[in-house]
Amino acid sequence: MTEVINLRNDLRAIERTVASLVERGRAVGFDDNLLRLNLRVGLTEALANAMLYGNNRDPRKRVRVEAQIEPDRIMIRVTDEGRGFDPDQVDDPTTPANLQKIGGRGIFLIRKLMDRVEFNDRGNSILMILDSRSSGVRERASGM
């Protein structure tokens, strides 16, 4: 079952929303280590990007969160009301030329922490999938 949450474009809503979904993951028995790092950081970054850059801090806009939380997999889609962007045009923040630039770190972290990340064609919606059985995710999480 998919839960839908419509948030005001208010950064104060991020912590509460993330905590609620982490708790839902615990309730179904999802791996707690992945909830505490991978989901918490990935979802926080996605929500902050949606509110700050997608909706351009406009308090009249909203962010939609669709969450499907199961014991072995979490799928979360975050959609803003902005015009979108091309994720392939985001600079790699780890290259020497981009180390001092501000942008790109949130998407970089999301891609490292989640098992699968997809954007819609418009670029205003991100789908993040976290699999509790993925050994790769555990290695990435413990190596950070």
Coordinates of N, CA, C and O in Angstrom, one line a residue:
M1 N 0.8 -1.2 0.0 CA 0.0 0.0 0.0 C 0.9 1.2 0.0 O 1.9 1.3 0.7
T2 N 0.5 2.2 -0.8 CA 1.3 3.4 -0.9 C 0.7 4.5 -0.1 O -0.5 4.8 -0.2
E3 N 1.5 5.1 0.8 CA 1.1 6.2 1.6 C 1.5 7.5 0.8 O 2.6 7.6 0.3
V4 N 0.5 8.5 0.8 CA 0.8 9.7 0.1 C 0.8 10.9 1.2 O -0.2 10.9 2.0
I5 N 1.8 11.7 1.2 CA 1.9 12.8 2.1 C 2.1 14.1 1.2 O 3.0 14.1 0.4
N6 N 1.3 15.0 1.4 CA 1.5 16.3 0.7 C 2.0 17.3 1.7 O 1.3 17.7 2.7
L7 N 3.2 17.8 1.5 CA 3.8 18.7 2.4 C 3.8 20.2 1.9 O 3.9 20.4 0.7
R8 N 3.6 21.1 2.9 CA 3.9 22.5 2.5 C 5.3 22.6 2.2 O 6.2 21.9 2.7
N9 N 5.7 23.6 1.4 CA 7.1 23.8 1.1 C 7.7 24.6 2.2 O 8.0 25.8 2.2
D10 N 7.9 23.8 3.3 CA 8.5 24.4 4.6 C 9.5 23.4 5.1 O 9.3 22.2 5.4
L11 N 10.8 23.9 5.2 CA 11.9 23.1 5.6 C 11.7 22.4 6.9 O 12.2 21.3 7.2
R12 N 10.9 23.0 7.8 CA 10.6 22.4 9.1 C 9.8 21.1 9.0 O 9.8 20.3 9.9
A13 N 9.2 20.8 7.9 CA 8.5 19.6 7.7 C 9.4 18.4 7.4 O 8.9 17.2 7.5
I14 N 10.6 18.7 7.0 CA 11.5 17.6 6.6 C 11.8 16.6 7.7 O 11.6 15.4 7.6
E15 N 12.2 17.1 8.8 CA 12.6 16.2 9.9 C 11.5 15.4 10.4 O 11.6 14.2 10.6
R16 N 10.3 16.0 10.5 CA 9.1 15.2 11.0 C 8.7 14.1 10.0 O 8.4 13.0 10.3
T17 N 8.8 14.5 8.7 CA 8.4 13.5 7.7 C 9.4 12.3 7.6 O 9.0 11.2 7.5
V18 N 10.7 12.7 7.7 CA 11.7 11.6 7.6 C 11.6 10.7 8.9 O 11.6 9.5 8.7
A19 N 11.4 11.3 10.0 CA 11.3 10.5 11.2 C 10.0 9.6 11.2 O 10.1 8.4 11.6
S20 N 9.0 10.1 10.6 CA 7.8 9.3 10.5 C 8.0 8.1 9.6 O 7.6 6.9 9.9
L21 N 8.6 8.3 8.4 CA 8.9 7.2 7.5 C 9.9 6.2 8.0 O 9.8 5.0 7.8
V22 N 10.9 6.7 8.7 CA 11.9 5.8 9.4 C 11.2 4.9 10.4 O 11.4 3.7 10.4
E23 N 10.3 5.5 11.1 CA 9.5 4.7 12.1 C 8.6 3.7 11.5 O 8.5 2.6 11.9
R24 N 8.0 4.1 10.3 CA 7.2 3.1 9.6 C 8.1 1.9 9.1 O 7.7 0.8 9.1
G25 N 9.3 2.2 8.7 CA 10.2 1.2 8.3 C 10.6 0.2 9.5 O 10.6 -1.0 9.3
R26 N 10.8 0.8 10.6 CA 11.0 0.0 11.8 C 9.8 -0.9 12.1 O 10.0 -2.0 12.5
A27 N 8.6 -0.3 12.0 CA 7.4 -1.1 12.3 C 7.2 -2.3 11.5 O 6.7 -3.3 11.9
V28 N 7.7 -2.3 10.2 CA 7.6 -3.5 9.3 C 8.8 -4.4 9.4 O 8.9 -5.4 8.7
G29 N 9.8 -3.9 10.2 CA 11.0 -4.8 10.4 C 12.1 -4.6 9.4 O 13.0 -5.4 9.2
F30 N 12.1 -3.4 8.7 CA 13.2 -3.1 7.7 C 14.5 -2.9 8.5 O 14.5 -2.5 9.7
D31 N 15.6 -3.2 7.9 CA 16.9 -3.1 8.5 C 17.2 -1.8 9.1 O 17.1 -0.7 8.4
D32 N 17.4 -1.7 10.4 CA 17.5 -0.5 11.1 C 18.7 0.3 10.7 O 18.7 1.6 10.7
N33 N 19.8 -0.3 10.4 CA 21.0 0.4 10.0 C 20.8 1.2 8.7 O 21.2 2.3 8.5
L34 N 20.0 0.6 7.8 CA 19.7 1.2 6.5 C 18.7 2.4 6.7 O 18.8 3.4 6.0
L35 N 17.8 2.2 7.7 CA 16.9 3.3 8.0 C 17.6 4.5 8.5 O 17.3 5.6 8.2
R36 N 18.5 4.2 9.5 CA 19.2 5.3 10.2 C 20.1 6.1 9.3 O 20.3 7.3 9.5
L37 N 20.8 5.5 8.4 CA 21.7 6.2 7.5 C 21.1 6.4 6.1 O 20.8 7.5 5.7
N38 N 21.0 5.4 5.4 CA 20.6 5.5 4.0 C 19.3 6.2 3.7 O 19.2 7.1 3.0
L39 N 18.3 5.7 4.4 CA 16.9 6.3 4.2 C 16.9 7.7 4.8 O 16.5 8.7 4.1
R40 N 17.4 7.9 6.0 CA 17.3 9.2 6.6 C 18.1 10.3 5.8 O 17.5 11.3 5.5
V41 N 19.3 10.0 5.4 CA 20.1 11.0 4.6 C 19.5 11.2 3.2 O 19.3 12.3 2.7
G42 N 19.2 10.0 2.5 CA 18.7 10.1 1.2 C 17.4 10.9 1.1 O 17.2 11.8 0.2
L43 N 16.5 10.6 2.0 CA 15.2 11.2 1.9 C 15.3 12.7 2.4 O 14.6 13.6 1.8
T44 N 16.1 13.0 3.3 CA 16.3 14.4 3.7 C 16.9 15.2 2.6 O 16.4 16.3 2.3
E45 N 17.8 14.7 1.9 CA 18.4 15.4 0.7 C 17.3 15.6 -0.4 O 17.3 16.7 -1.0
A46 N 16.6 14.6 -0.7 CA 15.5 14.7 -1.7 C 14.5 15.7 -1.4 O 14.1 16.5 -2.2
L47 N 14.1 15.8 -0.1 CA 13.1 16.7 0.3 C 13.6 18.2 0.3 O 13.0 19.1 -0.1
A48 N 14.9 18.3 0.8 CA 15.5 19.6 0.8 C 15.7 20.1 -0.7 O 15.4 21.3 -1.0
N49 N 16.1 19.3 -1.6 CA 16.3 19.7 -3.0 C 14.9 20.1 -3.5 O 14.8 21.1 -4.3
A50 N 13.9 19.3 -3.3 CA 12.5 19.7 -3.8 C 12.1 21.0 -3.3 O 11.6 21.8 -4.1
M51 N 12.3 21.3 -2.0 CA 11.8 22.6 -1.4 C 12.7 23.8 -1.8 O 12.2 24.8 -2.1
L52 N 14.0 23.6 -1.8 CA 14.9 24.7 -2.0 C 15.1 25.0 -3.5 O 15.1 26.2 -3.9
Y53 N 15.3 24.0 -4.3 CA 15.6 24.2 -5.7 C 14.4 23.9 -6.6 O 14.1 24.7 -7.5
G54 N 13.7 22.8 -6.4 CA 12.6 22.5 -7.2 C 11.5 23.6 -7.1 O 11.0 24.2 -8.1
N55 N 11.0 23.8 -5.9 CA 10.0 24.8 -5.6 C 10.5 26.2 -5.3 O 9.8 27.1 -5.0
N56 N 11.8 26.3 -5.4 CA 12.5 27.6 -5.3 C 12.0 28.4 -4.0 O 11.8 29.6 -4.0
R57 N 11.9 27.6 -2.9 CA 11.5 28.2 -1.6 C 10.1 28.9 -1.6 O 9.8 29.6 -0.6
D58 N 9.3 28.6 -2.5 CA 8.0 29.3 -2.6 C 7.1 28.6 -1.6 O 6.7 27.4 -1.8
P59 N 6.6 29.3 -0.6 CA 5.7 28.7 0.4 C 4.4 28.3 -0.1 O 3.6 27.6 0.6
R60 N 4.0 28.8 -1.3 CA 2.7 28.5 -1.8 C 2.7 27.1 -2.5 O 1.7 26.5 -2.8
K61 N 3.9 26.6 -2.8 CA 4.0 25.3 -3.5 C 4.1 24.1 -2.4 O 4.3 24.4 -1.3
R62 N 3.9 22.9 -3.0 CA 3.9 21.7 -2.1 C 4.8 20.7 -2.7 O 5.2 20.7 -3.8
V63 N 5.1 19.8 -1.8 CA 5.9 18.6 -2.2 C 5.1 17.4 -1.9 O 4.6 17.2 -0.8
R64 N 5.1 16.5 -2.8 CA 4.3 15.2 -2.7 C 5.3 14.1 -2.4 O 6.3 13.9 -3.1
V65 N 5.0 13.3 -1.4 CA 5.8 12.1 -1.0 C 4.9 10.9 -1.1 O 3.9 10.9 -0.5
E66 N 5.3 10.0 -1.9 CA 4.6 8.7 -2.0 C 5.6 7.6 -1.5 O 6.7 7.5 -2.0
A67 N 5.1 6.9 -0.5 CA 6.0 5.9 0.1 C 5.3 4.5 0.2 O 4.2 4.4 0.6
Q68 N 6.1 3.6 -0.2 CA 5.7 2.2 -0.1 C 6.8 1.5 0.7 O 7.9 1.3 0.3
I69 N 6.4 1.1 1.9 CA 7.4 0.6 2.9 C 7.0 -0.9 3.2 O 5.9 -1.1 3.7
E70 N 7.9 -1.8 2.8 CA 7.7 -3.2 3.1 C 8.9 -3.7 3.8 O 10.0 -3.1 3.8
P71 N 8.8 -4.9 4.4 CA 10.0 -5.5 5.2 C 11.3 -5.6 4.4 O 12.4 -5.4 4.9
D72 N 11.2 -5.8 3.1 CA 12.4 -6.0 2.3 C 12.7 -4.9 1.3 O 13.7 -4.9 0.6
R73 N 11.8 -3.9 1.2 CA 12.0 -2.9 0.2 C 11.3 -1.6 0.5 O 10.1 -1.7 0.9
I74 N 11.9 -0.5 0.3 CA 11.3 0.8 0.5 C 11.4 1.6 -0.8 O 12.5 1.7 -1.4
M75 N 10.2 2.1 -1.3 CA 10.2 2.9 -2.5 C 9.6 4.2 -2.1 O 8.5 4.3 -1.6
I76 N 10.3 5.3 -2.4 CA 9.8 6.6 -2.1 C 10.0 7.5 -3.3 O 11.1 7.6 -3.9
R77 N 8.9 8.2 -3.6 CA 8.9 9.2 -4.7 C 8.7 10.5 -4.1 O 7.7 10.7 -3.4
V78 N 9.5 11.5 -4.5 CA 9.4 12.9 -4.0 C 9.2 13.7 -5.3 O 10.0 13.7 -6.2
T79 N 8.1 14.5 -5.3 CA 7.8 15.3 -6.4 C 7.5 16.7 -6.0 O 6.7 17.0 -5.1
D80 N 8.2 17.7 -6.7 CA 7.9 19.1 -6.4 C 7.1 19.7 -7.5 O 6.8 19.1 -8.5
E81 N 6.8 21.0 -7.4 CA 6.0 21.7 -8.4 C 6.8 22.6 -9.3 O 6.3 23.4 -10.0
G82 N 8.1 22.4 -9.2 CA 9.0 23.2 -10.0 C 9.0 22.7 -11.5 O 8.4 21.8 -11.9
R83 N 9.9 23.4 -12.3 CA 9.9 23.1 -13.7 C 10.9 22.0 -14.0 O 10.9 21.5 -15.1
G84 N 11.6 21.5 -13.0 CA 12.4 20.3 -13.2 C 13.8 20.7 -13.6 O 14.2 21.8 -13.9
F85 N 14.6 19.6 -13.8 CA 16.0 19.8 -14.2 C 16.5 18.5 -14.9 O 15.8 17.5 -14.8
D86 N 17.7 18.6 -15.5 CA 18.2 17.4 -16.1 C 19.3 16.9 -15.2 O 20.4 17.4 -15.0
P87 N 19.0 15.7 -14.5 CA 20.0 15.2 -13.6 C 21.3 14.8 -14.2 O 22.3 14.7 -13.5
D88 N 21.3 14.6 -15.5 CA 22.6 14.2 -16.2 C 23.5 15.4 -16.4 O 24.6 15.3 -16.7
Q89 N 22.9 16.6 -16.1 CA 23.7 17.8 -16.2 C 24.3 18.3 -14.9 O 25.0 19.3 -14.8
V90 N 24.0 17.5 -13.9 CA 24.5 17.9 -12.5 C 26.0 17.5 -12.5 O 26.4 16.3 -12.8
D91 N 26.9 18.4 -12.1 CA 28.3 18.1 -12.0 C 28.6 17.1 -10.9 O 28.0 17.1 -9.9
D92 N 29.6 16.3 -11.2 CA 30.1 15.3 -10.2 C 30.9 16.1 -9.2 O 31.9 16.7 -9.5
P93 N 30.4 16.1 -7.9 CA 31.0 17.0 -6.9 C 32.4 16.4 -6.4 O 33.1 17.1 -5.6
T94 N 32.7 15.2 -6.9 CA 34.0 14.6 -6.4 C 35.2 14.9 -7.4 O 36.3 14.6 -7.0
T95 N 34.9 15.5 -8.5 CA 36.0 15.8 -9.4 C 36.7 17.1 -8.9 O 36.1 18.0 -8.4
P96 N 38.0 17.2 -9.1 CA 38.8 18.4 -8.6 C 38.2 19.7 -9.1 O 38.1 20.7 -8.3
A97 N 37.7 19.8 -10.3 CA 37.1 21.1 -10.8 C 35.8 21.5 -10.0 O 35.5 22.6 -10.0
N98 N 35.2 20.5 -9.4 CA 33.9 20.8 -8.8 C 33.9 20.7 -7.2 O 32.9 20.9 -6.6
L99 N 35.1 20.5 -6.7 CA 35.2 20.3 -5.2 C 34.7 21.6 -4.5 O 34.1 21.5 -3.4
Q100 N 34.9 22.8 -5.0 CA 34.5 24.0 -4.3 C 33.1 24.5 -4.7 O 32.6 25.4 -4.1
K101 N 32.5 23.8 -5.7 CA 31.1 24.2 -6.1 C 30.1 23.7 -5.0 O 30.3 22.7 -4.4
I102 N 29.0 24.5 -4.9 CA 28.0 24.2 -3.9 C 27.1 23.0 -4.3 O 26.8 22.2 -3.6
G103 N 26.7 23.0 -5.6 CA 25.7 22.1 -6.0 C 26.1 20.7 -6.3 O 27.3 20.4 -6.5
G104 N 25.2 19.7 -6.3 CA 25.4 18.4 -6.8 C 25.7 17.4 -5.7 O 25.6 16.2 -5.9
R105 N 25.9 17.8 -4.5 CA 26.3 16.9 -3.4 C 25.0 16.1 -2.9 O 25.2 14.9 -2.6
G106 N 23.9 16.7 -2.9 CA 22.7 16.0 -2.5 C 22.4 14.8 -3.4 O 22.1 13.7 -2.9
I107 N 22.4 15.0 -4.7 CA 22.1 14.0 -5.6 C 23.2 12.9 -5.6 O 22.9 11.7 -5.7
F108 N 24.4 13.3 -5.4 CA 25.5 12.4 -5.3 C 25.3 11.5 -4.1 O 25.4 10.2 -4.2
L109 N 24.9 12.0 -3.0 CA 24.7 11.2 -1.8 C 23.5 10.3 -2.0 O 23.5 9.1 -1.6
I110 N 22.4 10.8 -2.6 CA 21.2 9.9 -2.8 C 21.6 8.7 -3.7 O 21.3 7.6 -3.4
R111 N 22.4 9.0 -4.7 CA 22.8 7.9 -5.6 C 23.7 6.9 -4.9 O 23.6 5.7 -5.2
K112 N 24.5 7.3 -4.0 CA 25.4 6.4 -3.2 C 24.6 5.6 -2.2 O 25.0 4.5 -1.9
L113 N 23.6 6.2 -1.6 CA 22.9 5.6 -0.5 C 21.7 4.7 -0.9 O 21.3 3.8 -0.1
M114 N 21.2 4.9 -2.1 CA 20.0 4.1 -2.5 C 20.4 3.1 -3.5 O 21.4 3.2 -4.2
D115 N 19.6 2.0 -3.6 CA 19.9 1.0 -4.6 C 19.5 1.4 -6.0 O 20.2 1.0 -6.9
R116 N 18.5 2.2 -6.1 CA 18.1 2.6 -7.4 C 17.5 4.0 -7.3 O 16.8 4.3 -6.4
V117 N 17.9 4.9 -8.3 CA 17.4 6.2 -8.3 C 17.0 6.6 -9.7 O 17.7 6.3 -10.7
E118 N 15.7 7.1 -9.9 CA 15.2 7.4 -11.2 C 14.6 8.8 -11.1 O 14.0 9.1 -10.1
F119 N 14.7 9.5 -12.2 CA 14.0 10.8 -12.3 C 13.0 10.7 -13.4 O 13.2 10.0 -14.4
N120 N 11.9 11.5 -13.3 CA 10.9 11.5 -14.4 C 11.5 12.4 -15.5 O 12.5 13.1 -15.4
D121 N 10.8 12.4 -16.7 CA 11.3 13.1 -17.8 C 11.4 14.6 -17.6 O 12.3 15.3 -18.1
R122 N 10.5 15.1 -16.8 CA 10.5 16.6 -16.5 C 11.6 17.0 -15.5 O 12.1 18.1 -15.5
G123 N 12.0 16.0 -14.7 CA 13.1 16.3 -13.7 C 12.6 16.9 -12.4 O 13.4 17.4 -11.7
N124 N 11.3 16.8 -12.2 CA 10.8 17.3 -10.9 C 10.3 16.2 -9.9 O 9.7 16.5 -8.9
S125 N 10.7 15.0 -10.3 CA 10.3 13.9 -9.4 C 11.4 12.8 -9.4 O 12.0 12.5 -10.4
I126 N 11.7 12.4 -8.2 CA 12.8 11.4 -8.0 C 12.2 10.2 -7.3 O 11.4 10.3 -6.3
L127 N 12.5 9.0 -7.8 CA 12.1 7.7 -7.2 C 13.3 7.1 -6.6 O 14.4 7.0 -7.3
M128 N 13.3 6.8 -5.3 CA 14.4 6.2 -4.6 C 14.0 4.8 -4.1 O 12.9 4.7 -3.5
I129 N 14.8 3.8 -4.4 CA 14.5 2.5 -3.9 C 15.6 2.0 -3.0 O 16.8 2.0 -3.4
L130 N 15.3 1.4 -1.9 CA 16.2 0.9 -0.9 C 15.8 -0.5 -0.6 O 14.7 -0.8 -0.2
D131 N 16.7 -1.5 -0.9 CA 16.5 -2.9 -0.7 C 17.2 -3.4 0.6 O 18.4 -3.2 0.7
S132 N 16.5 -4.0 1.5 CA 17.1 -4.4 2.7 C 18.1 -5.5 2.5 O 18.9 -5.8 3.4
R133 N 18.0 -6.2 1.4 CA 18.9 -7.4 1.2 C 20.2 -7.0 0.4 O 21.0 -7.9 0.1
S134 N 20.3 -5.8 0.0 CA 21.4 -5.4 -0.8 C 22.7 -5.3 0.0 O 22.8 -4.4 0.9
S135 N 23.6 -6.2 -0.3 CA 24.9 -6.1 0.5 C 25.7 -4.9 0.1 O 26.5 -4.4 0.8
G136 N 25.5 -4.4 -1.2 CA 26.2 -3.2 -1.6 C 25.8 -2.0 -0.8 O 26.7 -1.2 -0.5
V137 N 24.6 -1.9 -0.5 CA 24.1 -0.7 0.3 C 24.8 -0.8 1.7 O 25.2 0.2 2.2
R138 N 24.8 -2.0 2.3 CA 25.4 -2.1 3.6 C 26.9 -1.7 3.6 O 27.4 -1.0 4.4
E139 N 27.6 -2.1 2.5 CA 29.0 -1.7 2.4 C 29.2 -0.2 2.3 O 30.0 0.4 2.9
R140 N 28.3 0.4 1.4 CA 28.4 1.8 1.2 C 28.1 2.5 2.5 O 28.7 3.5 2.9
A141 N 27.1 2.0 3.2 CA 26.7 2.7 4.5 C 27.8 2.6 5.5 O 28.1 3.6 6.2
S142 N 28.4 1.5 5.6 CA 29.4 1.4 6.7 C 30.7 2.1 6.3 O 31.5 2.4 7.1
G143 N 30.9 2.3 5.0 CA 32.2 2.9 4.5 C 32.1 4.4 4.6 O 33.1 5.1 4.2
M144 N 31.0 5.0 5.0 CA 30.9 6.5 4.9 C 31.3 7.1 6.3 O 31.2 6.5 7.3

